[in-house]
PDB file of C-alpha atoms in Angstrom:
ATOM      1  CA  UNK A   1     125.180  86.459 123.365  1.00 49.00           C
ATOM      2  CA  UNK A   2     122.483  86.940 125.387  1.00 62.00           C
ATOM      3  CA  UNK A   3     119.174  88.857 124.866  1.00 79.00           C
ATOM      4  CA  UNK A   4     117.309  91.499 126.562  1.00 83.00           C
ATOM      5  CA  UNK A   5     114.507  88.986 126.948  1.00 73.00           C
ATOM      6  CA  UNK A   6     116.445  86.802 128.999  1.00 78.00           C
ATOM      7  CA  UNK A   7     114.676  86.733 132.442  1.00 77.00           C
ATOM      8  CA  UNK A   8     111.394  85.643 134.607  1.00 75.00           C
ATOM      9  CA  UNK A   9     107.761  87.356 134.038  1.00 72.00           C
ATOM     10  CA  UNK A  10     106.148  86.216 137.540  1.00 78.00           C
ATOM     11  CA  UNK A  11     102.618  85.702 137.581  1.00 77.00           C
ATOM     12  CA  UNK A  12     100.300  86.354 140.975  1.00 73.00           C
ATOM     13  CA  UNK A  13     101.265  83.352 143.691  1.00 71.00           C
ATOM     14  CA  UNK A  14     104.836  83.411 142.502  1.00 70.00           C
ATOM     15  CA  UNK A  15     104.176  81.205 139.710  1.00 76.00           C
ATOM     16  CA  UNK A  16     107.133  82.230 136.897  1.00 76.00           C
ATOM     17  CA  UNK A  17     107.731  82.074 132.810  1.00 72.00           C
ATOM     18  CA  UNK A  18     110.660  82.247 131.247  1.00 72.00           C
ATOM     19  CA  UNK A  19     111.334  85.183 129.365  1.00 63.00           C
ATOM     20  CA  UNK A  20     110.679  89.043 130.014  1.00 80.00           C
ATOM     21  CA  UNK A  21     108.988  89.740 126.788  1.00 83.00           C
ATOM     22  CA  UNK A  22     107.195  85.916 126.362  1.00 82.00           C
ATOM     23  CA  UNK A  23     108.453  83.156 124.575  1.00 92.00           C
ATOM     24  CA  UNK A  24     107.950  81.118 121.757  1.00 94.00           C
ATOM     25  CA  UNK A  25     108.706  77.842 120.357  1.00 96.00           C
ATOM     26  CA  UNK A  26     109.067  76.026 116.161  1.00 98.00           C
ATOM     27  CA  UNK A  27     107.216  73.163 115.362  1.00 98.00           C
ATOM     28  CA  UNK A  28     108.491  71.714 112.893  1.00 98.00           C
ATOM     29  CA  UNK A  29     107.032  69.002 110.655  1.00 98.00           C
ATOM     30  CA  UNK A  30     108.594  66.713 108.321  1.00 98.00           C
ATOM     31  CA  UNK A  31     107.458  63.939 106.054  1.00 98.00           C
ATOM     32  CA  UNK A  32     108.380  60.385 106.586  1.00 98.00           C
ATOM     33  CA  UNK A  33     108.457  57.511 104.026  1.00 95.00           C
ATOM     34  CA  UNK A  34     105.134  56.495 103.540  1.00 95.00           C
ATOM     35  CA  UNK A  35     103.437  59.309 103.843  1.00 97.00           C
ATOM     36  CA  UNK A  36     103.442  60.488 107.261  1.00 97.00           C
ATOM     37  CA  UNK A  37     104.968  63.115 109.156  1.00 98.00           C
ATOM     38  CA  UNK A  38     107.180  63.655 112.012  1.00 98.00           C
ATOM     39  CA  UNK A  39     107.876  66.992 114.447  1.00 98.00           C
ATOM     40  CA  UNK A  40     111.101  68.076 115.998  1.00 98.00           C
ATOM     41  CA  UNK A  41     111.436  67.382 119.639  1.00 97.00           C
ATOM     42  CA  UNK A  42     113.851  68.292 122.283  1.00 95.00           C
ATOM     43  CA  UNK A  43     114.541  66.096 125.281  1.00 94.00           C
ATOM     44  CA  UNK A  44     115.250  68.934 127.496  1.00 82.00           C
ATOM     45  CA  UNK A  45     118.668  68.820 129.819  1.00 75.00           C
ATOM     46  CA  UNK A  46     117.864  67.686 133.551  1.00 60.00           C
ATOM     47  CA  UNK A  47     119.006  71.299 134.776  1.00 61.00           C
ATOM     48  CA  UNK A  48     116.783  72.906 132.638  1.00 69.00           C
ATOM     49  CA  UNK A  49     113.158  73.836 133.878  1.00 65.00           C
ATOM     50  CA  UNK A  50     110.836  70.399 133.407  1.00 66.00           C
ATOM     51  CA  UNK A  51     114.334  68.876 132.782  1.00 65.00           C
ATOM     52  CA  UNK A  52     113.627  65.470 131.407  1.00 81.00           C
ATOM     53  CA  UNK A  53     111.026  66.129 129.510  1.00 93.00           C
ATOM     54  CA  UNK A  54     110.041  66.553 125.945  1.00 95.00           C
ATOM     55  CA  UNK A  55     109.030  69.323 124.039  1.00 93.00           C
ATOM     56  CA  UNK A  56     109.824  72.219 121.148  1.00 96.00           C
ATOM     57  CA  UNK A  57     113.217  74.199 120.763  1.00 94.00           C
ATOM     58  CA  UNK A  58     112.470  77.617 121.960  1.00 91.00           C
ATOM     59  CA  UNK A  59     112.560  80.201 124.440  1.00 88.00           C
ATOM     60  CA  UNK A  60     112.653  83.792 125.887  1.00 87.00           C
ATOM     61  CA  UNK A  61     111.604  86.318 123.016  1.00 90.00           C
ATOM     62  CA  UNK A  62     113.719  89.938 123.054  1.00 90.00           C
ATOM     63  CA  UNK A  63     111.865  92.699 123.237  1.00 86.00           C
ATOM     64  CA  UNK A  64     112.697  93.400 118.910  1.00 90.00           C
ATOM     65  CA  UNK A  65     111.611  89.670 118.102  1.00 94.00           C
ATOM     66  CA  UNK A  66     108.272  88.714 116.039  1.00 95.00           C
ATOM     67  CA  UNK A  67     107.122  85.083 117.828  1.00 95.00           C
ATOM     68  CA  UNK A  68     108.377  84.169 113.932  1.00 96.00           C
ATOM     69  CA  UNK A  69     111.321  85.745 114.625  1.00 95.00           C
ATOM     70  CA  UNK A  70     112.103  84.196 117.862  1.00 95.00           C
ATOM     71  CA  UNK A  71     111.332  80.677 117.650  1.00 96.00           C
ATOM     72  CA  UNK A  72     113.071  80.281 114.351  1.00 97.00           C
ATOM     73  CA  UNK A  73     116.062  81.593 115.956  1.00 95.00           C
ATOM     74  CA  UNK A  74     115.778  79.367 118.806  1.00 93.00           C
ATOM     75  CA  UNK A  75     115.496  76.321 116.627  1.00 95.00           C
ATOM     76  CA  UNK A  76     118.748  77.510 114.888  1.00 95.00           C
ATOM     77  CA  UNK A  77     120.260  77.555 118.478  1.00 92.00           C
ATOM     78  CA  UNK A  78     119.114  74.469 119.962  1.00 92.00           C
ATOM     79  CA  UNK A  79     118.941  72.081 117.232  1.00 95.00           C
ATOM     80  CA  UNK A  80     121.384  73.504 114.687  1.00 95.00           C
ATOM     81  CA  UNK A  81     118.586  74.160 112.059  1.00 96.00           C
ATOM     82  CA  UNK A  82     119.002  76.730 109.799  1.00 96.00           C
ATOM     83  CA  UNK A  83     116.237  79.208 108.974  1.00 96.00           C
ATOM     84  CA  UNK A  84     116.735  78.845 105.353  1.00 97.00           C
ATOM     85  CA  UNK A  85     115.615  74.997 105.802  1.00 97.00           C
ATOM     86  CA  UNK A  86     112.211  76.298 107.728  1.00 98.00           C
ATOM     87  CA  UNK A  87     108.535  77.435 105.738  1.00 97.00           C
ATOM     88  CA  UNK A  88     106.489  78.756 108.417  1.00 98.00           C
ATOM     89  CA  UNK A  89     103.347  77.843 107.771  1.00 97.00           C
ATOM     90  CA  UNK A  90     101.135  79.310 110.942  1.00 97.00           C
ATOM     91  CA  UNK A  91     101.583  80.584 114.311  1.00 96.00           C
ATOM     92  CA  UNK A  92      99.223  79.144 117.827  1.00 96.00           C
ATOM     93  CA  UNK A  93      99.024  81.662 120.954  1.00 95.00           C
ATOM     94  CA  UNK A  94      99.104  78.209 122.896  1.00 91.00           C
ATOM     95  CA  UNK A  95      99.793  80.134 126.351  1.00 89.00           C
ATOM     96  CA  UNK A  96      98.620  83.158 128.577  1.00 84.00           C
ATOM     97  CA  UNK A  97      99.206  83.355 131.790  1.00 82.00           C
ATOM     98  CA  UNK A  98      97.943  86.328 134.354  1.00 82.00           C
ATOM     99  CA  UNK A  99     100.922  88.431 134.593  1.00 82.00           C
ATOM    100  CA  UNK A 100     100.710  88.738 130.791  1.00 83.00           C
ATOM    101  CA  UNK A 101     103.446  86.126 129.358  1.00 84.00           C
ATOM    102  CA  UNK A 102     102.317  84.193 126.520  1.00 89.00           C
ATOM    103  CA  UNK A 103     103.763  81.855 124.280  1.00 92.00           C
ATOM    104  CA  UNK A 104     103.391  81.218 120.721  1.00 96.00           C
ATOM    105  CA  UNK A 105     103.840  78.200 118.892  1.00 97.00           C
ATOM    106  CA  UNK A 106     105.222  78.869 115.106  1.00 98.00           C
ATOM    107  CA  UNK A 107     104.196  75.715 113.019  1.00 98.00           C
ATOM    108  CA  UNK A 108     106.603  75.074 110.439  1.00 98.00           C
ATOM    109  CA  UNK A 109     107.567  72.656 107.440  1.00 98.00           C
ATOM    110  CA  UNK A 110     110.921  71.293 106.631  1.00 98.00           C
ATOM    111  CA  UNK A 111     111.486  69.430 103.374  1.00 97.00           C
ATOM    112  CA  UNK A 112     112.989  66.204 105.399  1.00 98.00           C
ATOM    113  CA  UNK A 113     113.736  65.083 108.455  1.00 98.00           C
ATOM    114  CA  UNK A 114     116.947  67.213 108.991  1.00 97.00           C
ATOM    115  CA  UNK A 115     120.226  66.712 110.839  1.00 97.00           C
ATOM    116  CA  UNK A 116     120.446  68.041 114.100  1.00 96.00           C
ATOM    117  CA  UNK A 117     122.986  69.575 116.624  1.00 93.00           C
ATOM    118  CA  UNK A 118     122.201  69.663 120.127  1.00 88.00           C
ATOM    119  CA  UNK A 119     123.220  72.254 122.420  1.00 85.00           C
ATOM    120  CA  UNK A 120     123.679  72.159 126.064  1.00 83.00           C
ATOM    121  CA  UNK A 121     119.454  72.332 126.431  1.00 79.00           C
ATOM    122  CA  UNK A 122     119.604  69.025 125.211  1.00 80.00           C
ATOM    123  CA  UNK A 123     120.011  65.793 126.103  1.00 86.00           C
ATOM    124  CA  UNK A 124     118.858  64.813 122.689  1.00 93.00           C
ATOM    125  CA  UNK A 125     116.963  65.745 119.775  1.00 96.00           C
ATOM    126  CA  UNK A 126     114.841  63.453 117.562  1.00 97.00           C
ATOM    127  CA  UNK A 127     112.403  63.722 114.956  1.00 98.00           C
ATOM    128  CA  UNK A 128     109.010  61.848 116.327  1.00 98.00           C
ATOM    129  CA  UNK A 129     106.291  60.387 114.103  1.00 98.00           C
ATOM    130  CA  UNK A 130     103.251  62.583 114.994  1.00 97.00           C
ATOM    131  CA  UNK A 131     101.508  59.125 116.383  1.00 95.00           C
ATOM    132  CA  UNK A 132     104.128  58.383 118.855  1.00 98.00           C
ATOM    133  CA  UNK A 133     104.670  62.185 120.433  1.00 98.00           C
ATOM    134  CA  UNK A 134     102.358  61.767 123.208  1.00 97.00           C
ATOM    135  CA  UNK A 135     103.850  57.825 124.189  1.00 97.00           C
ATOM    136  CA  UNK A 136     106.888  60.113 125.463  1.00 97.00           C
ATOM    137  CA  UNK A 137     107.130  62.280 128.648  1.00 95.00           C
ATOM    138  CA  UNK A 138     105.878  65.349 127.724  1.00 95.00           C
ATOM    139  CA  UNK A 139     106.557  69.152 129.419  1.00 92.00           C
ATOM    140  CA  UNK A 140     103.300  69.511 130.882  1.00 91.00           C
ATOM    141  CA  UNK A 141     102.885  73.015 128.457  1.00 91.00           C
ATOM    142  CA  UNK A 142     103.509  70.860 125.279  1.00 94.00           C
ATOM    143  CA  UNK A 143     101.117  68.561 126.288  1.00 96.00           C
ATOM    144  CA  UNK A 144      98.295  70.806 126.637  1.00 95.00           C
ATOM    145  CA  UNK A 145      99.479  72.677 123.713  1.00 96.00           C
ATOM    146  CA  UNK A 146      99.892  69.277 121.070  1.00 97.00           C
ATOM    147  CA  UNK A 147      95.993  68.539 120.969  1.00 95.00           C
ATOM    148  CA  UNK A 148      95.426  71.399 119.314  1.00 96.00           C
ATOM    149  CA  UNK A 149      98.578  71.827 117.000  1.00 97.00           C
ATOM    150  CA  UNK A 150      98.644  68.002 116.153  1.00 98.00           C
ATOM    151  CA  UNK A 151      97.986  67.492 111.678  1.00 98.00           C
ATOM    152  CA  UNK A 152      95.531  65.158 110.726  1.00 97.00           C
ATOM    153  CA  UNK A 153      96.965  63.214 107.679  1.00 97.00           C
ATOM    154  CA  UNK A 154      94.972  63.953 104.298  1.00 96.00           C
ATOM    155  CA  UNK A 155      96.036  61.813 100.674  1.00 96.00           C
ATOM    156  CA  UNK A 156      95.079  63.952  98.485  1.00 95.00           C
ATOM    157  CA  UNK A 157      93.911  62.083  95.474  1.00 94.00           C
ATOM    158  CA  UNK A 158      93.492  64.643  92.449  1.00 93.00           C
ATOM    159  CA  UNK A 159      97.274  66.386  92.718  1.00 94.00           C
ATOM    160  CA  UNK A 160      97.870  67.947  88.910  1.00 94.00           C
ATOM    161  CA  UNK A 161     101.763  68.487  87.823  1.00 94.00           C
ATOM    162  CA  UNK A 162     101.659  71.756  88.861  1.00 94.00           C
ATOM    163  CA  UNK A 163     100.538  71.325  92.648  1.00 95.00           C
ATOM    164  CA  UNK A 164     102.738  68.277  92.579  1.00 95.00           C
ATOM    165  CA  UNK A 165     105.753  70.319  94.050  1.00 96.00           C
ATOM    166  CA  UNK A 166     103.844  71.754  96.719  1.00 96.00           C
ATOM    167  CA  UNK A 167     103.395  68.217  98.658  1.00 97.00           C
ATOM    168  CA  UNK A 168     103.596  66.634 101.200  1.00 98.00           C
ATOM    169  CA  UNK A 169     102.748  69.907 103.310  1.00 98.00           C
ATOM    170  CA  UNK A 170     101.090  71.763 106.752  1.00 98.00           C
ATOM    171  CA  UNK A 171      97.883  73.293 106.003  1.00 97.00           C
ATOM    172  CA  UNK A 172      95.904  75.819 108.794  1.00 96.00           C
ATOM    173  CA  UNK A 173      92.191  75.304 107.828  1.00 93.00           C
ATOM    174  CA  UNK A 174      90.401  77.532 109.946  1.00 84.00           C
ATOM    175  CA  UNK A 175      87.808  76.389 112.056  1.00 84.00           C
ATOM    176  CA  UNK A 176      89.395  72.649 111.589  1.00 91.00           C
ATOM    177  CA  UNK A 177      92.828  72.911 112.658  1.00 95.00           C
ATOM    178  CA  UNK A 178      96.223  71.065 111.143  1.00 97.00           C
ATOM    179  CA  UNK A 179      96.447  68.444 108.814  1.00 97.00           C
ATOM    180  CA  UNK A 180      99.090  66.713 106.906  1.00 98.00           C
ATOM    181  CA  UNK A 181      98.530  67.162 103.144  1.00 97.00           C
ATOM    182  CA  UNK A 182     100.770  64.427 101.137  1.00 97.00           C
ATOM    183  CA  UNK A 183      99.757  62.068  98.005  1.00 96.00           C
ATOM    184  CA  UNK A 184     101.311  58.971  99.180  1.00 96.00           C
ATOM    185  CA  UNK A 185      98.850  56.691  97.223  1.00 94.00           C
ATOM    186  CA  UNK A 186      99.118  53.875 100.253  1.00 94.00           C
ATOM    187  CA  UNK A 187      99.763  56.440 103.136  1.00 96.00           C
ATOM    188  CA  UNK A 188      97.978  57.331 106.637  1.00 97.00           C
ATOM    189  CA  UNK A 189      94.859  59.561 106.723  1.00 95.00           C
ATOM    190  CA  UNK A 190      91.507  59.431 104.463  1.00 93.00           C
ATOM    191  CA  UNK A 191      91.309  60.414 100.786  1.00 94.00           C
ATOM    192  CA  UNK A 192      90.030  64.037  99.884  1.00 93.00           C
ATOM    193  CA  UNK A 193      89.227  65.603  96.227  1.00 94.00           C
ATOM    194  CA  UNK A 194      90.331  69.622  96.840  1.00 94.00           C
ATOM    195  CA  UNK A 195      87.936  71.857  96.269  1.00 94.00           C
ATOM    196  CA  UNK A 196      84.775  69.430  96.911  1.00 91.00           C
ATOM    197  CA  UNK A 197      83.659  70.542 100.426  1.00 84.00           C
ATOM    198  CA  UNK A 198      81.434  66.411 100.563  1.00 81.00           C
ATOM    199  CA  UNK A 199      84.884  65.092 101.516  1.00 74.00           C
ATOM    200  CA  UNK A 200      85.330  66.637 104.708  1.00 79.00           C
ATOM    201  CA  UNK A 201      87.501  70.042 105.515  1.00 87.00           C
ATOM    202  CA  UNK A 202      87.774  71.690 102.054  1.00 92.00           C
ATOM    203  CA  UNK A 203      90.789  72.077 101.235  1.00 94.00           C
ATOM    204  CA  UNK A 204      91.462  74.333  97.744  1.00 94.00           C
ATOM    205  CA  UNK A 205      94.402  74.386  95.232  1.00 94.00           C
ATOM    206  CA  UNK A 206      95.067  77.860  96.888  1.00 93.00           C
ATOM    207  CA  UNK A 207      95.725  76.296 100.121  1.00 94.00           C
ATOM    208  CA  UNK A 208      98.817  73.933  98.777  1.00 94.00           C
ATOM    209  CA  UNK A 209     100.237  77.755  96.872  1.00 91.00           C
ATOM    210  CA  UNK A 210      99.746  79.514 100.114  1.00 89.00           C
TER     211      UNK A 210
END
């Protein structure tokens, strides 16, 4: 069925968006063995706009929809994920363009590297390690977009029993961006104590609850 935010916003000099109401996208992240992470990315059909390219699920928001709202949905279309298998962990206006579309990235973890069902969108869907994502042929909005929703890998080195559940996980540090929180003794990323700012972006125990 489709929604009322099906439809072009066209900026001055004819330049167009998809969707009425903006759009948004899910990132979603996933650990590998290891240690490291990978994101969810759609190799979008050659009819589709940029077709050939790589990038998020998602699309036009309706006029009802949260960003949240939308992009979760969208993954749920496109890839077959269900929202129960998604913990949003931010949100990124990564877009604005003059007639007043934006788009918003909704960062996300899942708790592996899920099975996927593509739709016709697709010509495939894969799960990427973060390190290879920009080795492929990026949309050209993704690729602006990935510098600054890309997660630095972390090991955190002082994980107590009851944190122990929380990781390997997405954390938003303000002011520093997205990094990749695991305790994968032999994994990617330098060692940080939480709580001790000397180590680099202070993390806290609150941040692997939140």
């Amino acid at each position: 069925m489709r929604g009322d935010g099906d439809g072009w916003a066209e900026s001055p000099g004819g330049v167009r968006h998809w969707g009425k109401f903006g759009a948004a996208g899910l990132l979603l992240r996933a650990p590998l063995p290891g240690g490291g992470s990978a994101v969810l990315l759609q190799h979008r059909a050659a009819w589709s706009h940029q077709g050939g390219t790589w990038a998020l699920p998602g699309g036009a928001r309706d006029s009802h929809e949260t960003a949240r709202h939308a992009a979760v949905r969208e993954a749920e279309e496109e890839a077959g994920i269900s929202a129960d298998a998604v913990r949003v962990r931010a949100e990124r206006l990564t877009m604005t363009a003059p007639s007043g579309w934006t788009y918003t990235t909704v960062v996300a973890d899942a708790a592996g590297t899920l099975p996927t069902v593509p739709n016709q969108e697709s010509t495939e869907l894969a799960w990427v390690p973060e390190d290879d994502v920009t080795a492929l042929p990026l949309h050209p909005g993704f690729a602006a977009a990935w510098i600054g929703l890309r997660a630095v890998p972390l090991r955190v080195v002082d994980v107590t029993p009851d944190l122990a559940p929380t990781l390997p996980r997405t954390v938003d540090l303000s002011g520093h961006g997205f990094f990749w929180l695991h305790a994968t003794t032999t994994g990617p990323g330098a060692e940080i104590l939480l709580d001790n700012p000397t180590t680099g972006p202070t993390v806290t125990r609150a941040d692997l609850l939140s």
